[in-house]
């Protein structure tokens, strides 16, 4: 135990002090929120103390016992939700300490149990409070970071995916501020790709609603949204966990038309990403008739187009192989009519 | 267009907070905005700097920005830095336009840089005011650093290096920035003269956080890191031996201090040590503990001795020889203080145990004579250079420049569409 600094608060006292200070800052009067500089400064100091308790310092490791007491107190007093709710009323550096505190508590483990995760499963509003931060520019990136920490945990990902609020992402990724929009996209992607089984089940169960919304991203006016959405689509379809979703996606002639048009977009990066979705349609051994019809109608054009397509990528062997394969597949395509003629 | 602009202002103002922000803000916030007019008496630039961060007044909309001329390049020439007038406030700022279609761009790296910078707030770290997408370009709005980078200073006039005093201000501020970053667990990893920028009032800012790396991962502070990205190539000269070695020992924040040592030589000598040296030789020199030094009358004899032996291997070209004679003469005519020499020496300590931290270095005798906080002395120390402040005579950027034209032609040449 330290001999100096006997004024050190116990974890219980510390959490209580933080909670009280948050309540002062979170009190709304007719004039708006309180801006008590003293309280705000003290809060920042307390958060720093809390962070040090959890992380240890340069020359001391954190004490397991203190951490356990601290975490328990945070759960019992509902301080976590308060911290996140009032994030914007905490000063710039204090906010970042909250991010660190959150990340540390979240990964806490006792044997196989993860107490903070268990706590969050019962207090789901914390997760949605974090999600709402995307609507508050000053704290959006911090909220995003904390949310992505949650995405590492399967059970929390499940809660987020199946909640109505998930569809807010389709607006967030289109926000005009690049850093916030692209942060939201990272979180969105994380939710859909980290826990394969969970997201595959989610996509199957919510196919229609998801892809109606996704379509908007693919036709977004924002170049980055369009490009990122297209890239993620390719990744999702090519993941074997998403086989059912892929089969459904590549049976739709509208989806094929969209990809063929994107092959012709002026942006070469978008053309390239579109290629990786388009190839799935062509490679499908059981093409439904409408898909086959479109490909047949455009057979010669497609062959000509693909032959000239991104010829400068001479070092990307996989791409060249795939392109050659597609050209071969399309050249060999034959419709029912042709087959009849062959029979004659 | 100006009329439209006014309309937009008038309609949005009514909803705004009572503080004088005469233009729209896309994101409405509930926070009580900090008082923004308290710094009127202070230096103009300082005020811009502080209120720029807090006011959130920079809107992600091209209509708010009037572009002038290209004043710099960034990110391997894929980005242009453009002197810009922020129309609502008539302030001069800089916009970095990055072409996202360029194949040299690693999108995720760019994204990380922006997101990291937006979460930093320090007087000596170049802030990003807002970022948005326009066509296939990323626009990054930043304060105008009117003297450009320290490398620009060297190029423009101080080809043989800046004065010791100018260097000391620049290095002090760089260390302040690093002290802040390191306290956040961030390793900068590309400290060099071209990433240190100087504002019209002499404020120095560290930029170039593209290669920065956080030591705090998954709720735990790492003691060392082992991340060795591919695109380090441009910064090899400045990197610490422990980063270059890429071994299991890893590295930490102190690796930035080594780069400070190299940058100190770069500032004072006018060129970075190990310039023109083959990479493998540089690597060996660093690993063997060779410490570059400031070139002055106390060190030049050793330096020349080394160079002669080096030239033995090369085919000695005449121009190189005269060049080195010039350098010798110049170095003989100057003398840096022993504080400065010592500063460089301890920054370049090979062993991480003996290399000091940014905080420790800030107490070094080299900085004793500096005024406590300001760098307002700096402009007088880098005369005759003057900052870029009068933009009235500069050409405005033309709408639809050559790139766009080329693109239009590209589009036209596209074949007919599909048959659905």
XYZ file of C-alpha atoms in Angstrom:
764
model
C 0.000 0.000 0.000
C 1.240 3.495 -0.714
C 2.599 5.433 2.250
C 2.006 8.769 0.600
C -1.229 10.255 -0.577
C -3.300 8.982 2.314
C -6.155 11.067 0.896
C -6.637 8.285 -1.626
C -10.262 7.353 -2.049
C -11.491 3.792 -1.842
C -13.092 2.447 -5.032
C -16.526 2.905 -3.453
C -15.834 6.503 -2.533
C -14.408 7.186 -5.943
C -17.403 5.820 -7.831
C -19.768 7.704 -5.537
C -17.871 10.961 -6.118
C -17.961 10.433 -9.878
C -21.651 9.655 -9.816
C -22.434 12.739 -7.752
C -20.404 14.939 -10.049
C -22.115 13.505 -13.100
C -25.449 14.230 -11.550
C -24.491 17.843 -10.958
C -23.320 18.244 -14.549
C -26.356 16.406 -15.845
C -28.884 18.585 -14.077
C -30.847 20.597 -16.509
C -32.291 23.888 -15.369
C -34.267 26.414 -17.332
C -31.003 27.912 -18.558
C -29.733 24.618 -19.873
C -27.117 22.337 -18.396
C -24.958 23.339 -15.473
C -21.457 24.273 -16.380
C -19.679 24.141 -13.082
C -15.998 24.388 -13.834
C -14.898 23.131 -10.436
C -17.103 20.038 -10.602
C -15.969 19.366 -14.135
C -12.295 19.580 -13.204
C -12.752 17.354 -10.166
C -14.602 14.831 -12.265
C -11.774 14.707 -14.784
C -9.322 14.122 -11.943
C -11.452 11.355 -10.494
C -11.732 9.679 -13.867
C -7.979 9.767 -14.123
C -7.676 8.100 -10.731
C -10.149 5.474 -11.845
C -8.216 4.862 -15.025
C -4.986 4.409 -13.078
C -6.707 1.962 -10.721
C -7.680 -0.136 -13.733
C -4.560 0.140 -15.833
C -1.897 0.557 -13.222
C 0.868 3.089 -13.732
C 4.335 3.001 -15.187
C 5.706 1.325 -12.066
C 2.760 -0.522 -10.579
C 0.404 -3.164 -11.862
C -3.295 -2.774 -11.055
C -4.533 -4.576 -7.952
C -7.063 -7.280 -8.773
C -8.925 -6.673 -5.571
C -9.310 -2.943 -6.135
C -10.388 -3.542 -9.729
C -13.036 -6.034 -8.573
C -14.415 -3.608 -6.008
C -14.404 -0.787 -8.507
C -16.203 -2.777 -11.190
C -18.801 -4.027 -8.746
C -19.469 -0.506 -7.577
C -19.811 0.737 -11.146
C -22.413 -1.955 -11.896
C -24.301 -1.464 -8.632
C -24.618 2.291 -8.952
C -25.468 2.379 -12.666
C -22.555 4.732 -13.247
C -21.732 3.352 -16.680
C -24.886 4.619 -18.307
C -24.460 8.003 -16.628
C -20.903 8.298 -17.892
C -22.004 7.634 -21.434
C -25.131 9.753 -21.262
C -23.214 12.769 -20.063
C -20.136 12.200 -22.184
C -20.534 15.535 -23.894
C -20.626 17.389 -20.597
C -17.260 15.997 -19.585
C -14.153 17.777 -20.790
C -12.118 16.592 -23.749
C -9.472 14.592 -21.877
C -11.931 13.211 -19.344
C -13.980 11.754 -22.184
C -11.055 9.779 -23.424
C -10.451 8.346 -19.980
C -14.007 7.062 -20.071
C -13.217 5.257 -23.293
C -10.228 3.623 -21.619
C -12.189 2.765 -18.499
C -14.950 1.222 -20.560
C -12.576 -0.855 -22.674
C -10.813 -2.146 -19.599
C -13.983 -3.064 -17.725
C -15.399 -4.755 -20.803
C -12.562 -7.220 -21.192
C -12.596 -8.110 -17.501
C -12.702 -11.821 -16.965
C -13.161 -14.046 -13.935
C -12.459 -17.544 -15.132
C -14.735 -17.865 -18.140
C -17.182 -15.267 -16.874
C -17.132 -11.747 -18.210
C -18.924 -9.697 -15.564
C -19.178 -6.469 -17.547
C -20.567 -8.285 -20.570
C -23.127 -9.988 -18.347
C -23.999 -6.629 -16.884
C -24.438 -5.084 -20.336
C -26.691 -7.931 -21.431
C -29.068 -6.920 -18.683
C -28.554 -3.193 -19.251
C -28.827 -3.060 -23.011
C -29.668 0.639 -22.965
C -25.963 1.292 -22.456
C -25.284 -0.115 -25.923
C -27.958 1.989 -27.571
C -26.794 5.058 -25.715
C -23.400 4.456 -27.317
C -24.981 4.027 -30.713
C -26.820 7.324 -30.363
C -23.491 9.088 -29.965
C -23.194 9.061 -33.735
C -25.750 11.847 -33.673
C -23.545 13.991 -31.462
C -20.472 15.067 -33.488
C -18.311 15.883 -30.470
C -18.577 12.409 -29.003
C -19.380 10.320 -32.065
C -15.894 8.892 -32.496
C -15.551 7.968 -28.849
C -18.929 6.295 -28.828
C -17.890 4.454 -31.977
C -14.724 3.194 -30.365
C -16.562 1.875 -27.349
C -19.184 0.310 -29.551
C -16.536 -1.516 -31.567
C -15.099 -2.872 -28.342
C -18.572 -4.298 -27.687
C -18.626 -5.810 -31.188
C -15.801 -8.100 -30.142
C -18.243 -9.880 -27.873
C -20.661 -12.213 -29.612
C -23.578 -11.765 -27.248
C -23.395 -7.974 -27.511
C -23.171 -8.127 -31.298
C -26.340 -10.182 -31.297
C -28.190 -7.624 -29.211
C -27.093 -4.804 -31.495
C -27.912 -6.586 -34.749
C -31.408 -7.637 -33.803
C -32.472 -4.333 -32.356
C -34.472 -1.808 -34.331
C -31.713 0.731 -33.720
C -29.341 -1.238 -35.951
C -31.024 0.308 -38.999
C -29.846 3.725 -37.871
C -26.467 2.719 -39.235
C -27.814 3.163 -42.739
C -28.180 6.865 -41.975
C -25.021 7.221 -39.929
C -22.738 5.878 -42.655
C -24.034 8.624 -44.928
C -23.374 11.534 -42.574
C -21.621 14.359 -44.342
C -18.675 14.483 -41.950
C -16.240 11.950 -43.299
C -14.628 10.879 -40.055
C -17.946 10.152 -38.343
C -19.477 8.441 -41.373
C -16.477 6.237 -41.915
C -16.248 5.407 -38.221
C -19.892 4.356 -38.332
C -19.119 2.233 -41.356
C -16.302 0.481 -39.496
C -18.680 -0.388 -36.684
C -21.351 -1.510 -39.142
C -18.851 -3.741 -40.892
C -17.561 -5.127 -37.627
C -21.098 -6.119 -36.623
C -21.619 -7.934 -39.913
C -18.291 -9.675 -40.243
C -16.692 -10.450 -36.894
C -19.000 -13.152 -35.605
C -19.718 -15.103 -38.774
C -22.466 -17.377 -37.503
C -24.357 -14.602 -35.771
C -24.290 -12.315 -38.774
C -25.120 -15.111 -41.227
C -28.213 -15.966 -39.207
C -29.121 -12.321 -38.968
C -28.803 -11.755 -42.727
C -30.928 -14.789 -43.539
C -33.632 -13.835 -41.087
C -33.732 -10.185 -42.117
C -32.795 -10.457 -45.776
C -35.471 -8.207 -47.242
C -35.261 -5.355 -44.844
C -31.480 -5.417 -44.795
C -31.008 -5.373 -48.541
C -33.684 -2.769 -49.202
C -31.629 -0.494 -46.971
C -28.322 -1.672 -48.356
C -29.458 -0.803 -51.848
C -29.563 2.833 -50.779
C -25.922 2.689 -49.783
C -24.953 1.178 -53.130
C -26.630 4.035 -54.941
C -25.509 6.722 -52.517
C -24.306 10.039 -53.891
C -21.341 9.796 -51.581
C -18.448 8.162 -53.372
C -16.966 6.682 -50.226
C -20.260 5.200 -49.042
C -20.802 3.605 -52.419
C -17.305 2.224 -52.602
C -17.214 0.884 -49.065
C -20.691 -0.615 -49.326
C -19.791 -2.369 -52.553
C -16.601 -3.763 -51.093
C -18.379 -5.036 -48.008
C -21.082 -6.604 -50.179
C -18.425 -8.566 -52.034
C -16.928 -9.747 -48.757
C -20.299 -10.759 -47.359
C -21.351 -12.693 -50.459
C -18.073 -14.537 -50.764
C -18.037 -15.650 -47.150
C -19.130 -19.272 -47.067
C -21.134 -18.687 -43.873
C -23.427 -16.477 -45.909
C -24.151 -19.092 -48.563
C -27.933 -18.857 -48.232
C -27.860 -15.085 -48.420
C -25.548 -15.178 -51.409
C -27.748 -17.633 -53.300
C -30.692 -15.373 -52.754
C -28.811 -12.254 -53.720
C -27.493 -13.632 -56.998
C -30.940 -14.853 -58.052
C -32.225 -11.332 -58.414
C -31.981 -9.794 -61.894
C -32.145 -6.313 -60.364
C -29.029 -6.994 -58.376
C -27.259 -8.195 -61.494
C -28.289 -5.097 -63.430
C -26.995 -2.886 -60.644
C -23.612 -4.602 -60.667
C -23.341 -4.474 -64.445
C -23.992 -0.756 -64.332
C -21.431 -0.322 -61.614
C -18.872 -2.100 -63.782
C -19.238 0.945 -66.008
C -18.991 3.596 -63.273
C -16.414 6.249 -63.923
C -14.522 5.393 -60.751
C -12.065 2.607 -61.420
C -12.137 1.524 -57.806
C -15.881 1.094 -57.941
C -15.590 -0.816 -61.221
C -13.121 -3.103 -59.574
C -15.241 -3.756 -56.488
C -18.280 -4.327 -58.710
C -16.308 -6.948 -60.611
C -15.951 -8.963 -57.424
C -19.703 -9.059 -56.932
C -20.478 -9.552 -60.622
C -18.256 -12.622 -60.801
C -20.468 -14.413 -58.294
C -23.464 -14.101 -60.623
C -21.509 -15.575 -63.519
C -19.857 -18.324 -61.520
C -23.167 -19.554 -60.151
C -23.685 -23.052 -61.683
C -27.475 -22.855 -61.268
C -28.342 -19.518 -62.787
C -32.058 -18.766 -62.683
C -33.584 -17.980 -66.060
C -33.878 -14.185 -65.677
C -30.183 -13.981 -64.790
C -29.205 -16.231 -67.666
C -31.319 -14.143 -70.039
C -29.566 -10.921 -69.111
C -26.154 -12.486 -69.477
C -27.113 -14.000 -72.838
C -28.526 -10.752 -74.180
C -25.250 -9.043 -73.350
C -22.960 -11.935 -74.149
C -20.825 -10.309 -76.836
C -20.719 -6.963 -75.115
C -19.663 -8.538 -71.842
C -16.880 -10.509 -73.460
C -15.614 -7.446 -75.235
C -15.960 -5.319 -72.082
C -14.189 -7.808 -69.839
C -11.361 -8.311 -72.293
C -10.555 -4.607 -72.012
C -11.377 -4.399 -68.327
C -8.532 -3.174 -66.064
C -5.825 -4.584 -68.286
C -3.207 -2.628 -66.346
C -3.582 -4.940 -63.357
C -1.052 -7.280 -64.882
C 0.487 -8.220 -61.520
C -2.705 -9.257 -59.828
C -2.707 -12.910 -60.818
C -5.871 -13.824 -58.991
C -7.751 -11.055 -60.758
C -6.419 -12.120 -64.166
C -7.393 -15.736 -63.509
C -10.857 -14.737 -62.432
C -11.318 -12.480 -65.431
C -10.219 -15.212 -67.810
C -12.592 -17.613 -66.114
C -15.511 -15.199 -66.448
C -14.805 -14.571 -70.113
C -14.707 -18.303 -70.719
C -17.930 -18.870 -68.795
C -19.751 -16.128 -70.644
C -18.466 -17.255 -74.041
C -19.710 -20.749 -73.359
C -23.099 -19.605 -72.147
C -25.963 -21.107 -74.053
C -29.632 -20.473 -73.559
C -32.444 -22.998 -73.841
C -32.950 -21.942 -77.486
C -29.375 -22.680 -78.420
C -29.666 -26.028 -76.750
C -32.725 -26.786 -78.859
C -30.800 -25.924 -81.956
C -27.997 -28.198 -80.917
C -30.507 -31.005 -80.482
C -31.908 -30.476 -83.957
C -23.799 31.905 -55.250
C -23.192 34.556 -52.625
C -26.888 35.211 -52.455
C -27.640 31.585 -51.842
C -25.038 31.632 -49.179
C -26.767 34.462 -47.350
C -30.076 32.700 -47.517
C -28.610 29.654 -45.907
C -27.095 31.805 -43.188
C -30.282 33.601 -42.389
C -32.367 30.499 -42.076
C -30.034 28.566 -39.907
C -29.104 31.392 -37.601
C -32.443 31.433 -35.896
C -31.921 27.973 -34.484
C -28.421 28.625 -33.351
C -27.017 29.255 -29.944
C -26.745 32.928 -29.039
C -23.015 32.998 -29.669
C -22.097 34.801 -32.832
C -21.795 32.014 -35.343
C -23.156 33.509 -38.510
C -23.356 30.319 -40.471
C -25.060 27.023 -40.380
C -23.982 24.014 -38.448
C -25.038 20.731 -39.831
C -25.015 18.913 -36.537
C -27.009 20.541 -33.828
C -25.495 20.050 -30.438
C -27.018 20.333 -27.058
C -23.884 21.376 -25.286
C -23.468 24.850 -23.937
C -20.896 26.159 -26.361
C -17.888 27.646 -24.661
C -17.635 31.411 -24.891
C -16.011 32.128 -28.179
C -15.240 35.783 -28.055
C -13.037 35.892 -25.033
C -9.762 36.004 -26.888
C -10.241 39.088 -29.015
C -7.272 40.853 -27.559
C -4.921 37.936 -28.115
C -2.961 37.245 -31.235
C -5.312 36.560 -34.106
C -3.826 33.236 -35.023
C -3.820 31.882 -31.523
C -7.440 32.688 -31.242
C -8.279 30.993 -34.498
C -6.454 27.970 -33.304
C -8.313 27.614 -30.057
C -11.764 28.576 -31.222
C -11.435 26.560 -34.386
C -11.322 23.422 -32.338
C -14.093 24.219 -29.952
C -16.574 26.042 -32.112
C -17.271 23.248 -34.539
C -17.935 26.016 -37.010
C -16.442 24.299 -40.015
C -19.165 22.741 -42.013
C -18.607 19.753 -44.259
C -19.796 21.554 -47.364
C -17.706 22.769 -50.289
C -19.831 25.899 -50.593
C -18.152 27.292 -47.496
C -14.703 27.231 -48.970
C -13.096 29.302 -51.670
C -9.992 27.600 -52.964
C -6.908 29.513 -53.974
C -3.600 28.064 -54.898
C -1.813 24.811 -54.143
C 0.750 25.470 -51.420
C 1.990 21.996 -50.776
C 1.763 18.319 -51.435
C 1.200 15.465 -49.060
C 0.809 11.707 -48.856
C 3.269 10.847 -51.616
C 1.903 13.544 -53.883
C -1.580 12.068 -53.957
C -2.822 15.011 -51.924
C -2.630 18.706 -52.633
C -2.705 21.258 -49.851
C -4.646 24.285 -50.924
C -4.766 27.732 -49.457
C -8.433 28.421 -48.851
C -10.718 31.140 -47.653
C -13.397 30.030 -45.262
C -16.199 32.143 -46.690
C -18.422 32.531 -43.603
C -15.590 33.845 -41.442
C -13.271 35.209 -44.172
C -10.447 33.389 -42.406
C -7.621 31.749 -44.245
C -7.274 28.040 -43.755
C -5.763 25.110 -45.589
C -7.554 22.218 -47.208
C -5.854 18.971 -48.019
C -7.490 17.306 -50.991
C -6.697 13.631 -51.275
C -7.610 11.810 -54.434
C -9.194 8.582 -53.246
C -9.144 7.103 -56.728
C -5.375 7.024 -56.666
C -4.147 3.491 -56.277
C -1.367 4.581 -53.923
C -3.899 5.333 -51.229
C -4.554 2.855 -48.509
C -8.009 3.939 -47.540
C -7.960 2.469 -44.051
C -4.698 4.238 -43.215
C -6.231 7.523 -44.250
C -9.307 6.821 -42.220
C -7.263 5.977 -39.138
C -5.282 9.176 -39.439
C -8.384 11.332 -39.615
C -10.157 9.552 -36.788
C -7.070 9.705 -34.589
C -6.454 13.409 -35.241
C -10.047 14.262 -34.499
C -9.592 12.820 -31.034
C -6.530 14.841 -30.180
C -6.512 18.324 -28.798
C -3.239 20.037 -28.147
C -1.870 23.399 -29.152
C 1.167 21.768 -30.730
C -0.628 19.061 -32.675
C -2.141 20.130 -35.978
C -5.904 19.775 -35.634
C -8.315 18.629 -38.305
C -11.291 20.964 -38.298
C -13.615 18.883 -40.392
C -13.441 16.309 -43.155
C -15.808 15.444 -45.929
C -16.069 13.816 -49.300
C -16.416 15.746 -52.521
C -16.629 13.610 -55.637
C -13.784 11.173 -55.242
C -11.730 13.447 -53.043
C -11.336 13.623 -49.327
C -11.198 17.210 -48.120
C -9.452 17.733 -44.827
C -9.897 21.211 -43.393
C -7.009 22.449 -41.271
C -5.672 25.742 -39.924
C -3.287 27.513 -42.265
C 0.316 27.040 -41.229
C 1.536 30.034 -43.138
C 5.280 29.345 -43.038
C 4.797 25.795 -44.235
C 6.841 22.932 -42.862
C 10.320 23.171 -41.427
C 11.489 21.364 -44.504
C 9.968 24.161 -46.565
C 11.912 26.687 -44.448
C 15.112 24.831 -45.201
C 14.300 24.604 -48.892
C 13.247 28.200 -49.214
C 16.194 29.879 -47.557
C 18.008 27.972 -44.847
C 19.663 25.399 -47.069
C 22.514 25.131 -44.591
C 20.277 24.848 -41.585
C 18.315 27.027 -39.217
C 19.906 28.936 -36.386
C 20.325 27.216 -33.049
C 17.691 29.418 -31.475
C 15.110 28.799 -34.181
C 15.827 25.079 -33.920
C 15.397 25.175 -30.168
C 11.911 26.680 -30.408
C 10.898 24.164 -33.025
C 12.293 21.207 -31.102
C 10.803 22.378 -27.828
C 7.339 22.569 -29.391
C 7.799 19.231 -31.110
C 8.628 17.691 -27.751
C 5.555 19.295 -26.192
C 3.465 17.647 -28.896
C 5.190 14.322 -28.317
C 4.814 14.590 -24.549
C 1.077 14.904 -25.140
C 0.894 12.071 -27.671
C 3.002 9.769 -25.518
C 0.798 10.459 -22.505
C -2.074 9.190 -24.662
C -0.098 6.085 -25.527
C 0.431 7.194 -29.116
C 3.727 6.704 -30.930
C 4.058 9.180 -33.790
C 6.589 7.169 -35.822
C 7.384 9.796 -38.417
C 8.806 12.830 -36.671
C 10.753 14.765 -39.306
C 11.126 18.358 -40.488
C 8.476 17.960 -43.177
C 5.912 17.051 -40.515
C 6.622 20.056 -38.315
C 4.643 23.094 -39.431
C 4.945 26.746 -38.496
C 2.031 29.193 -38.299
C 2.232 32.893 -39.094
C 2.512 33.748 -35.380
C 5.317 31.281 -34.879
C 3.256 28.524 -33.309
C 4.712 25.165 -34.195
C 2.500 22.134 -34.827
C 3.327 18.507 -35.327
C 1.411 16.827 -38.124
C 1.777 13.658 -40.195
C -0.018 11.245 -37.907
C -0.626 8.796 -40.704
C 1.856 6.311 -39.304
C 0.947 6.882 -35.665
C 0.274 3.819 -33.561
C -1.613 3.425 -30.314
C -0.069 1.445 -27.490
C -3.451 1.090 -25.873
C -5.215 -1.856 -27.403
C -8.256 -3.684 -26.150
C -8.360 -1.983 -22.791
C -4.751 -2.704 -21.974
C -1.635 -0.596 -22.244
C 1.092 -2.443 -24.111
C 4.638 -2.007 -22.859
C 6.140 -2.544 -26.269
C 4.786 -2.849 -29.801
C 5.870 -4.905 -32.797
C 3.971 -3.253 -35.597
C 6.055 -2.711 -38.734
C 3.965 -1.240 -41.527
C 4.920 -1.495 -45.176
C 4.927 2.170 -46.038
C 7.665 3.162 -43.637
C 10.062 3.481 -46.549
C 9.923 7.277 -46.727
C 10.813 7.706 -43.084
C 13.627 5.167 -42.750
C 16.265 7.833 -42.210
C 14.466 9.170 -39.171
C 13.468 5.882 -37.584
C 15.115 4.534 -34.484
C 17.356 1.463 -34.743
C 14.967 -0.624 -32.641
C 12.161 -0.037 -35.156
C 14.393 -0.863 -38.089
C 15.666 -4.028 -36.461
C 12.127 -5.434 -36.424
C 12.968 -7.953 -33.779
C 11.123 -9.376 -30.803
C 12.354 -6.653 -28.487
C 9.827 -4.304 -30.113
C 9.828 -0.581 -29.483
C 7.896 2.122 -27.671
C 7.314 5.880 -27.404
C 11.011 6.527 -26.909
C 11.563 5.621 -30.540
C 10.074 9.008 -31.399
C 12.834 10.637 -29.370
C 15.449 9.127 -31.644
C 13.612 10.710 -34.582
C 13.721 14.029 -32.717
C 17.504 13.681 -32.602
C 17.664 13.074 -36.340
C 15.262 15.969 -36.925
C 17.459 18.224 -34.771
C 20.382 17.481 -37.105
C 18.124 18.009 -40.087
C 17.053 21.434 -38.832
C 20.510 22.622 -37.896
C 22.448 21.115 -40.805
C 19.861 21.688 -43.512
C 19.732 18.034 -44.502
C 18.873 14.862 -42.645
C 21.701 12.542 -41.616
C 22.121 9.415 -43.757
C 20.830 11.258 -46.834
C 22.209 9.618 -49.984
C 23.410 6.619 -48.028
C 22.319 3.165 -49.219
C 19.581 1.835 -46.950
C 21.504 -1.206 -45.802
C 24.495 0.889 -44.856
C 22.292 3.292 -42.920
C 20.755 0.362 -41.102
C 24.166 -0.983 -40.156
C 25.366 2.427 -39.000
C 22.327 2.847 -36.790
C 22.531 -0.631 -35.331
C 26.238 -0.175 -34.644
C 25.310 2.918 -32.666
C 26.727 5.578 -34.972
C 25.345 8.891 -33.782
C 24.896 11.667 -36.327
C 26.062 15.048 -35.079
C 25.464 18.738 -35.699
C 27.942 19.988 -38.257
C 30.012 22.828 -36.783
C 33.653 23.632 -36.191
C 33.904 21.161 -33.332
C 32.661 18.193 -35.337
C 33.434 18.911 -38.959
C 36.906 17.406 -38.875
C 35.481 14.005 -37.951
C 32.654 14.333 -40.432
C 34.949 15.167 -43.333
C 37.235 12.300 -42.420
C 34.294 9.922 -42.683
C 33.043 11.375 -45.913
C 36.444 11.004 -47.553
C 36.569 7.341 -46.755
C 33.071 6.999 -48.145
C 34.009 8.742 -51.332
C 36.722 6.212 -51.843
C 34.011 3.748 -52.770
C 32.067 6.139 -54.957
C 33.245 7.611 -58.188
C 34.070 11.082 -56.867
C 32.110 13.524 -58.960
C 33.424 17.089 -59.052
C 30.236 18.817 -58.089
C 29.942 16.645 -55.013
C 33.433 17.551 -53.984
C 32.872 21.293 -54.252
C 29.606 20.856 -52.471
C 31.227 19.155 -49.547
C 33.952 21.843 -49.438
C 31.226 24.461 -49.107
C 29.670 22.520 -46.287
C 33.025 22.215 -44.575
C 33.672 25.955 -44.810
C 30.253 26.736 -43.523
C 30.492 24.339 -40.642
C 33.886 25.683 -39.695
C 32.406 29.138 -39.452
C 29.750 28.223 -36.909
C 29.576 26.740 -33.483
C 26.566 25.286 -31.747
C 26.343 25.349 -27.967
C 27.387 22.283 -26.039
C 23.782 22.121 -24.773
C 22.592 21.559 -28.319
C 25.280 18.971 -29.023
C 24.422 17.156 -25.839
C 20.695 17.283 -26.623
C 21.240 15.589 -29.965
C 23.552 13.039 -28.427
C 21.134 11.876 -25.747
C 18.197 11.778 -28.177
C 20.207 9.413 -30.348
C 21.093 7.030 -27.519
C 20.839 3.574 -28.981
C 19.702 1.978 -25.773
C 16.099 2.599 -24.789
C 17.096 2.493 -21.126
C 19.294 5.550 -21.427
C 17.272 7.504 -23.978
C 15.243 10.180 -22.160
C 11.493 10.762 -22.439
C 9.909 13.840 -23.994
C 9.054 15.214 -20.559
C 12.624 14.772 -19.334
C 14.019 16.421 -22.437
C 11.812 19.445 -21.971
C 13.848 20.171 -18.847
C 17.121 19.968 -20.778
C 19.524 22.891 -20.521
C 19.148 23.403 -24.279
C 15.702 24.906 -23.635
C 16.626 26.927 -20.538
C 16.849 30.262 -22.291
C 13.487 29.972 -24.051
C 10.550 31.993 -22.874
C 8.125 29.816 -21.035
C 5.262 29.316 -23.403
C 5.195 31.223 -26.632
C 7.058 30.724 -29.842
C 6.244 34.232 -31.044
C 9.968 34.820 -31.303
C 10.225 32.282 -34.085
C 9.125 34.512 -37.009
C 11.917 36.968 -36.221
C 14.385 34.086 -36.198
C 13.423 32.852 -39.621
C 13.607 36.163 -41.430
C 13.788 37.030 -44.284
C 11.085 34.431 -44.883
C 7.583 35.740 -44.512
C 4.369 33.847 -43.961
C 1.759 33.408 -46.605
C -0.887 35.793 -45.376
C -1.900 38.008 -48.250
C -3.949 35.885 -50.575
C -5.526 38.727 -52.498
C -3.001 38.430 -55.295
C -3.027 34.688 -55.533
C -4.840 32.967 -58.361
C -8.101 31.301 -57.554
C -8.457 27.655 -58.373
C -10.345 27.169 -61.596
C -13.409 25.049 -61.535
C -12.921 21.952 -63.624
C -9.187 21.650 -63.880
C -7.200 19.336 -66.061
C -8.019 16.216 -64.072
C -11.719 16.708 -64.552
C -11.263 17.238 -68.247
C -9.296 14.049 -68.614
C -12.029 12.264 -66.749
C -14.739 13.635 -69.004
C -12.888 12.341 -72.007
C -12.597 8.996 -70.303
C -16.312 8.893 -69.773
C -17.075 9.792 -73.334
C -14.984 6.995 -74.686
C -17.061 4.440 -72.807
C -18.995 2.051 -74.923
C -22.746 1.981 -75.042
C -24.629 0.553 -72.086
C -26.063 -2.872 -71.414
C -29.169 -4.349 -72.876
C -31.528 -5.242 -70.029
